[in-house]
DNA sequence: ATTGAAAGGTTCTCAGA
DNA sequence: TCTGAGAACCTTTCAAT
């Protein structure tokens, strides 16, 4: 086989970490075919470049925030960025996406109760500058959370010349 | 102050790990007031119980999947679970949410190109059993991804009697 | 940019409470 | 269920390539 390109080594490292975020650099090194030090330097570089990050995903219920809500938000013309900034500044909101379609923004929040969510929606979301229309979706269940494509393309070693 | 309850110690550990997913058990132990071994056993128990998990979040673009898409899906009456199962089985789909509202399901996928996304949408999504209607939202930007509420309630120690 | 080896720190195991 | 000490393992540093 031809040696993997540098970026393919980087991607192999990240794919391995997606499979197991807590494996050691020693284990990674054995899998991608580098020394422990080389893997460690690549991981640090990739983190600094923002190519991936380590995260802890809590169970919102266990943390006391069982009410999982998505808000679809339509902004007044030209007001989308301003609206996004306001949403980003709200601690109740965990995720903010700029999207195409009828709605311009999707925001996700976790609340301690449906009552807290309602209060947030009526008193804080409803008062945002530039908001034209919004819809609320309650998330009943997270049925999947996995990047299965990270397991693809594990080997390009079977390529014939 | 009264001693923290056992579940509050668990939550403190998880909140600390949300702040820094890679800190050592020794560092955690100092912050939550337990020995390293006690913290390690709690972390293992919480992981086994599914109260949180460690994850690596890649930059989809760096991994060669720059096209980030949300699908809103309306199911035929009674077909939602069947539809969710089919979506969960698709490797292109990373997240599947069961939600309330006009649409029953929100699914998120990452694609190598808009052409691949279009092919997926027309040939795979369109053929799902029980699908009534769907809408496609392209995600242009992720403006926020953080659980700021994990920093709240750090102390219940100031409570007067 | 990578390797290999020594030093330092973390994790794991186990005995004791 | 927790603590503390020792062994095993991992990470960090550094000289060399």
Short mmCIF file of C-alpha atoms (C1' of nucleotides) in Angstrom, two decimals:
data_model
loop_
_atom_site.label_atom_id
_atom_site.label_comp_id
_atom_site.label_asym_id
_atom_site.label_seq_id
_atom_site.Cartn_x
_atom_site.Cartn_y
_atom_site.Cartn_z
CA UNK A 1 0.00 0.00 0.00
CA UNK A 2 0.99 3.58 -0.49
CA UNK A 3 1.48 5.56 2.70
CA UNK A 4 -1.56 7.43 3.89
CA UNK A 5 -1.51 11.13 3.17
CA UNK A 6 -1.10 13.41 6.14
CA UNK A 7 -4.73 14.49 6.10
CA UNK A 8 -5.84 10.87 5.91
CA UNK A 9 -3.78 10.15 9.02
CA UNK A 10 -5.50 13.09 10.72
CA UNK A 11 -8.90 11.75 9.68
CA UNK A 12 -8.02 8.26 10.84
CA UNK A 13 -7.15 9.65 14.24
CA UNK A 14 -10.45 11.55 14.45
CA UNK A 15 -12.45 8.57 13.21
CA UNK A 16 -10.85 6.40 15.85
CA UNK A 17 -11.63 8.99 18.51
CA UNK A 18 -15.26 9.16 17.36
CA UNK A 19 -15.43 5.41 17.96
CA UNK A 20 -13.85 5.76 21.39
CA UNK A 21 -13.24 9.26 22.67
CA UNK A 22 -11.24 8.07 25.65
CA UNK A 23 -8.67 5.78 24.12
CA UNK A 24 -5.06 6.60 24.90
CA UNK A 25 -2.54 8.05 22.49
CA UNK A 26 -0.67 4.76 22.75
CA UNK A 27 -3.72 2.85 21.50
CA UNK A 28 -4.33 5.42 18.75
CA UNK A 29 -0.71 5.24 17.68
CA UNK A 30 -0.88 1.47 17.22
CA UNK A 31 -4.03 1.81 15.08
CA UNK A 32 -2.87 4.60 12.79
CA UNK A 33 0.73 3.48 12.52
CA UNK A 34 2.58 6.34 14.20
CA UNK A 35 4.47 6.74 17.44
CA UNK A 36 2.67 7.96 20.53
CA UNK A 37 4.38 11.35 20.34
CA UNK A 38 3.45 11.87 16.72
CA UNK A 39 -0.18 11.09 17.46
CA UNK A 40 -0.19 13.42 20.44
CA UNK A 41 1.20 16.31 18.42
CA UNK A 42 -1.35 15.74 15.67
CA UNK A 43 -4.21 15.61 18.19
CA UNK A 44 -3.05 18.87 19.73
CA UNK A 45 -2.72 20.52 16.33
CA UNK A 46 -6.16 19.31 15.22
CA UNK A 47 -7.71 20.60 18.44
CA UNK A 48 -6.00 23.98 18.02
CA UNK A 49 -7.22 24.16 14.42
CA UNK A 50 -10.76 23.35 15.54
CA UNK A 51 -10.99 20.22 13.37
CA UNK A 52 -12.60 18.38 16.28
CA UNK A 53 -13.22 18.73 19.98
CA UNK A 54 -13.78 16.54 23.00
CA UNK A 55 -17.18 16.85 24.63
CA UNK A 56 -19.22 15.39 27.44
CA UNK A 57 -22.88 14.92 26.54
CA UNK A 58 -25.06 14.77 29.63
CA UNK A 59 -28.48 13.22 29.94
CA UNK A 60 -30.57 16.41 30.23
CA UNK A 61 -33.03 14.60 32.51
CA UNK A 62 -30.33 13.52 34.91
CA UNK A 63 -29.08 17.10 35.01
CA UNK A 64 -32.55 18.33 35.94
CA UNK A 65 -33.55 19.69 32.51
CA UNK A 66 -35.93 17.11 31.05
CA UNK A 67 -37.79 19.47 28.69
CA UNK A 68 -36.03 19.42 25.31
CA UNK A 69 -37.37 21.97 22.85
CA UNK A 70 -36.58 23.13 19.32
CA UNK A 71 -37.58 26.61 18.17
CA UNK A 72 -37.91 27.44 14.48
CA UNK A 73 -37.57 31.17 14.00
CA UNK A 74 -38.29 33.42 11.04
CA UNK A 75 -36.49 36.74 11.10
CA UNK A 76 -37.46 40.09 9.64
CA UNK A 77 -35.55 40.79 6.41
CA UNK A 78 -31.91 41.44 7.20
CA UNK A 79 -32.30 40.76 10.91
CA UNK A 80 -31.09 37.17 10.99
CA UNK A 81 -27.57 37.85 12.27
CA UNK A 82 -28.82 40.14 15.00
CA UNK A 83 -31.36 37.52 16.02
CA UNK A 84 -28.71 34.81 16.08
CA UNK A 85 -26.52 36.94 18.33
CA UNK A 86 -29.35 37.43 20.80
CA UNK A 87 -30.09 33.70 20.87
CA UNK A 88 -26.43 32.81 21.32
CA UNK A 89 -26.32 35.09 24.36
CA UNK A 90 -29.15 33.21 26.10
CA UNK A 91 -27.91 30.59 28.54
CA UNK A 92 -31.12 28.57 28.20
CA UNK A 93 -30.26 27.96 24.54
CA UNK A 94 -27.69 25.26 23.85
CA UNK A 95 -27.65 25.09 20.04
CA UNK A 96 -28.27 27.75 17.38
CA UNK A 97 -28.31 26.90 13.66
CA UNK A 98 -28.60 29.27 10.73
CA UNK A 99 -30.65 27.38 8.14
CA UNK A 100 -32.37 27.77 4.78
CA UNK A 101 -36.12 27.52 4.23
CA UNK A 102 -39.19 29.24 5.58
CA UNK A 103 -37.48 29.62 8.95
CA UNK A 104 -34.03 31.14 9.19
CA UNK A 105 -32.93 29.81 12.55
CA UNK A 106 -33.31 26.62 14.56
CA UNK A 107 -32.50 26.94 18.26
CA UNK A 108 -32.50 24.17 20.86
CA UNK A 109 -33.00 24.59 24.58
CA UNK A 110 -33.24 22.38 27.67
CA UNK A 111 -35.58 23.45 30.46
CA UNK A 112 -36.31 22.34 33.99
CA UNK A 113 -40.07 22.19 33.35
CA UNK A 114 -42.61 22.87 30.64
CA UNK A 115 -43.63 25.88 32.66
CA UNK A 116 -40.11 27.30 32.53
CA UNK A 117 -40.10 26.65 28.78
CA UNK A 118 -43.41 28.47 28.35
CA UNK A 119 -42.14 31.44 30.34
CA UNK A 120 -38.98 31.54 28.25
CA UNK A 121 -40.97 31.34 25.04
CA UNK A 122 -43.53 34.03 25.89
CA UNK A 123 -41.30 36.45 27.76
CA UNK A 124 -37.87 36.10 26.16
CA UNK A 125 -38.22 34.65 22.66
CA UNK A 126 -41.33 36.65 21.89
CA UNK A 127 -39.56 39.92 22.69
CA UNK A 128 -36.52 39.42 20.47
CA UNK A 129 -35.80 42.22 18.02
CA UNK A 130 -36.29 41.15 14.45
CA UNK A 131 -38.39 38.07 15.18
CA UNK A 132 -41.27 37.63 12.77
CA UNK A 133 -42.62 34.20 13.53
CA UNK A 134 -41.65 31.16 15.53
CA UNK A 135 -42.74 27.58 16.04
CA UNK A 136 -42.05 25.35 18.99
CA UNK A 137 -41.30 21.64 18.69
CA UNK A 138 -41.02 19.47 21.78
CA UNK A 139 -38.44 16.73 21.41
CA UNK A 140 -40.05 13.54 22.72
CA UNK A 141 -37.15 11.19 22.07
CA UNK A 142 -33.64 11.18 20.68
CA UNK A 143 -33.69 8.01 18.59
CA UNK A 144 -30.17 8.25 17.18
CA UNK A 145 -26.98 10.13 17.90
CA UNK A 146 -24.04 8.64 16.04
CA UNK A 147 -21.76 9.42 13.12
CA UNK A 148 -21.84 6.07 11.35
CA UNK A 149 -19.96 7.43 8.36
CA UNK A 150 -16.94 7.76 10.66
CA UNK A 151 -16.59 3.98 10.32
CA UNK A 152 -16.48 4.11 6.52
CA UNK A 153 -13.34 4.25 4.44
CA UNK A 154 -11.31 2.61 7.19
CA UNK A 155 -8.88 1.18 4.65
CA UNK A 156 -7.73 2.35 1.28
CA UNK A 157 -5.16 -0.41 1.42
CA UNK A 158 -6.96 -2.86 -0.84
CA UNK A 159 -6.54 -0.61 -3.89
CA UNK A 160 -4.87 -2.39 -6.78
CA UNK A 161 -2.20 -0.47 -8.67
CA UNK B 1 -22.47 23.72 54.84
CA UNK B 2 -24.30 20.43 54.67
CA UNK B 3 -22.61 17.71 52.68
CA UNK B 4 -23.68 17.48 49.08
CA UNK B 5 -26.13 14.72 48.37
CA UNK B 6 -24.86 11.83 46.33
CA UNK B 7 -26.72 12.93 43.20
CA UNK B 8 -25.39 16.46 43.57
CA UNK B 9 -21.87 15.04 43.68
CA UNK B 10 -22.66 13.11 40.50
CA UNK B 11 -23.98 16.28 38.85
CA UNK B 12 -20.94 18.27 39.97
CA UNK B 13 -18.71 15.69 38.35
CA UNK B 14 -20.68 15.86 35.09
CA UNK B 15 -20.79 19.67 35.14
CA UNK B 16 -17.03 19.77 35.59
CA UNK B 17 -16.58 17.33 32.73
CA UNK B 18 -18.83 19.45 30.50
CA UNK B 19 -16.45 22.34 31.19
CA UNK B 20 -13.41 20.20 30.43
CA UNK B 21 -14.04 16.72 29.11
CA UNK B 22 -10.40 15.72 29.39
CA UNK B 23 -9.50 16.64 32.95
CA UNK B 24 -8.06 13.85 35.06
CA UNK B 25 -9.83 12.06 37.88
CA UNK B 26 -7.28 13.59 40.22
CA UNK B 27 -8.33 17.10 39.15
CA UNK B 28 -12.01 16.19 39.39
CA UNK B 29 -11.49 14.69 42.84
CA UNK B 30 -9.96 17.92 44.14
CA UNK B 31 -12.90 19.95 42.81
CA UNK B 32 -15.73 17.77 44.10
CA UNK B 33 -14.08 16.78 47.38
CA UNK B 34 -13.63 13.04 46.95
CA UNK B 35 -10.68 10.76 46.49
CA UNK B 36 -9.50 9.86 43.01
CA UNK B 37 -10.83 6.31 43.35
CA UNK B 38 -14.26 7.48 44.48
CA UNK B 39 -14.52 9.86 41.51
CA UNK B 40 -13.39 7.15 39.12
CA UNK B 41 -16.02 4.70 40.41
CA UNK B 42 -18.75 7.32 40.13
CA UNK B 43 -17.72 8.22 36.59
CA UNK B 44 -17.80 4.55 35.61
CA UNK B 45 -21.19 4.07 37.25
CA UNK B 46 -22.64 7.19 35.57
CA UNK B 47 -21.34 6.04 32.19
CA UNK B 48 -22.83 2.55 32.71
CA UNK B 49 -26.15 4.13 33.69
CA UNK B 50 -26.09 6.33 30.58
CA UNK B 51 -26.24 9.59 32.57
CA UNK B 52 -23.58 11.05 30.30
CA UNK B 53 -21.07 10.00 27.69
CA UNK B 54 -17.78 11.13 26.27
CA UNK B 55 -17.85 12.18 22.63
CA UNK B 56 -15.60 13.54 19.94
CA UNK B 57 -17.33 16.09 17.73
CA UNK B 58 -15.58 16.40 14.38
CA UNK B 59 -15.74 19.30 11.99
CA UNK B 60 -17.89 17.74 9.24
CA UNK B 61 -16.03 19.76 6.60
CA UNK B 62 -12.67 18.48 7.73
CA UNK B 63 -14.03 14.94 7.59
CA UNK B 64 -15.13 15.48 3.99
CA UNK B 65 -18.86 15.94 4.70
CA UNK B 66 -19.48 19.66 4.40
CA UNK B 67 -23.18 19.44 3.52
CA UNK B 68 -25.18 19.59 6.76
CA UNK B 69 -28.89 18.98 6.29
CA UNK B 70 -31.98 18.73 8.48
CA UNK B 71 -35.03 16.80 7.26
CA UNK B 72 -38.46 17.44 8.77
CA UNK B 73 -40.65 14.42 8.17
CA UNK B 74 -44.39 13.88 8.54
CA UNK B 75 -45.44 10.27 8.90
CA UNK B 76 -48.64 8.53 7.92
CA UNK B 77 -50.89 7.95 10.94
CA UNK B 78 -49.35 5.31 13.18
CA UNK B 79 -46.24 4.94 11.05
CA UNK B 80 -43.90 7.17 13.06
CA UNK B 81 -42.03 4.42 14.91
CA UNK B 82 -41.52 2.41 11.75
CA UNK B 83 -40.23 5.51 9.99
CA UNK B 84 -37.86 6.29 12.85
CA UNK B 85 -36.46 2.76 12.71
CA UNK B 86 -35.75 3.09 9.01
CA UNK B 87 -34.02 6.44 9.51
CA UNK B 88 -31.94 5.11 12.41
CA UNK B 89 -30.72 2.31 10.14
CA UNK B 90 -29.37 4.76 7.55
CA UNK B 91 -25.65 5.47 7.98
CA UNK B 92 -25.99 8.84 6.27
CA UNK B 93 -28.24 10.00 9.12
CA UNK B 94 -26.49 11.04 12.32
CA UNK B 95 -29.37 12.31 14.48
CA UNK B 96 -33.04 11.31 14.64
CA UNK B 97 -35.52 13.13 16.88
CA UNK B 98 -39.14 12.27 17.54
CA UNK B 99 -40.88 15.63 17.92
CA UNK B 100 -44.31 17.22 18.29
CA UNK B 101 -45.91 19.53 15.72
CA UNK B 102 -46.79 19.34 12.05
CA UNK B 103 -43.77 17.13 11.46
CA UNK B 104 -43.19 14.06 13.56
CA UNK B 105 -39.48 13.53 12.99
CA UNK B 106 -36.39 15.67 12.57
CA UNK B 107 -33.39 13.88 11.09
CA UNK B 108 -29.91 15.30 10.52
CA UNK B 109 -27.38 14.10 7.97
CA UNK B 110 -23.92 15.08 6.77
CA UNK B 111 -23.10 14.57 3.09
CA UNK B 112 -20.01 14.78 0.93
CA UNK B 113 -21.73 17.04 -1.61
CA UNK B 114 -25.08 18.62 -2.34
CA UNK B 115 -25.40 16.12 -5.13
CA UNK B 116 -25.03 13.22 -2.73
CA UNK B 117 -27.62 14.86 -0.47
CA UNK B 118 -30.04 15.25 -3.39
CA UNK B 119 -29.59 11.61 -4.36
CA UNK B 120 -30.18 10.53 -0.79
CA UNK B 121 -33.29 12.69 -0.57
CA UNK B 122 -34.88 11.60 -3.83
CA UNK B 123 -33.89 7.94 -3.82
CA UNK B 124 -33.79 6.94 -0.15
CA UNK B 125 -35.90 9.35 1.89
CA UNK B 126 -38.61 9.58 -0.75
CA UNK B 127 -39.07 5.81 -0.77
CA UNK B 128 -39.50 5.31 2.97
CA UNK B 129 -42.64 3.43 4.02
CA UNK B 130 -45.05 5.63 5.90
CA UNK B 131 -43.59 8.96 4.79
CA UNK B 132 -46.26 11.54 3.99
CA UNK B 133 -44.31 14.75 3.56
CA UNK B 134 -40.85 16.08 4.14
CA UNK B 135 -38.97 19.35 4.10
CA UNK B 136 -35.26 19.89 3.69
CA UNK B 137 -33.33 22.56 5.57
CA UNK B 138 -29.68 23.20 4.77
CA UNK B 139 -27.65 24.17 7.82
CA UNK B 140 -25.53 27.15 6.82
CA UNK B 141 -23.81 27.72 10.15
CA UNK B 142 -23.67 26.34 13.66
CA UNK B 143 -23.70 29.53 15.71
CA UNK B 144 -23.72 27.95 19.17
CA UNK B 145 -23.02 24.56 20.70
CA UNK B 146 -22.69 24.78 24.48
CA UNK B 147 -24.61 23.86 27.62
CA UNK B 148 -24.27 27.10 29.53
CA UNK B 149 -26.68 25.92 32.21
CA UNK B 150 -24.02 23.39 33.23
CA UNK B 151 -22.24 26.29 34.90
CA UNK B 152 -25.28 27.28 36.99
CA UNK B 153 -26.01 26.08 40.49
CA UNK B 154 -22.35 25.56 41.23
CA UNK B 155 -22.97 26.13 44.95
CA UNK B 156 -25.92 25.48 47.18
CA UNK B 157 -23.64 26.34 50.05
CA UNK B 158 -24.85 29.89 50.63
CA UNK B 159 -28.28 28.76 51.78
CA UNK B 160 -29.20 30.24 55.17
CA UNK B 161 -30.83 27.91 57.67
"C1'" DA C 1 7.95 15.90 11.31
"C1'" DT C 2 9.22 11.67 13.64
"C1'" DT C 3 11.43 8.41 16.97
"C1'" DG C 4 12.99 6.39 21.45
"C1'" DA C 5 13.98 6.59 26.20
"C1'" DA C 6 13.81 8.65 30.85
"C1'" DA C 7 11.05 11.34 34.18
"C1'" DG C 8 6.74 12.65 35.93
"C1'" DG C 9 1.84 12.03 36.51
"C1'" DT C 10 -2.45 9.21 36.26
"C1'" DT C 11 -5.01 5.09 36.67
"C1'" DC C 12 -5.80 0.65 38.56
"C1'" DT C 13 -5.82 -2.90 42.16
"C1'" DC C 14 -6.23 -4.27 46.68
"C1'" DA C 15 -6.28 -4.26 51.71
"C1'" DG C 16 -8.58 -1.97 55.39
"C1'" DA C 17 -12.29 0.72 57.42
"C1'" DT D 1 -18.96 3.19 49.71
"C1'" DC D 2 -14.73 5.37 50.71
"C1'" DT D 3 -9.51 5.89 51.48
"C1'" DG D 4 -4.54 5.20 50.80
"C1'" DA D 5 -0.43 2.92 49.01
"C1'" DG D 6 1.96 0.40 45.43
"C1'" DA D 7 2.19 -1.37 40.70
"C1'" DA D 8 1.18 -0.62 36.00
"C1'" DC D 9 0.32 2.38 32.47
"C1'" DC D 10 0.24 6.81 30.00
"C1'" DT D 11 2.03 11.33 29.04
"C1'" DT D 12 5.62 14.62 28.71
"C1'" DT D 13 10.12 16.14 27.67
"C1'" DC D 14 14.30 16.05 25.19
"C1'" DA D 15 18.15 14.60 22.37
"C1'" DA D 16 18.78 12.83 17.82
"C1'" DT D 17 17.41 12.12 13.01
#
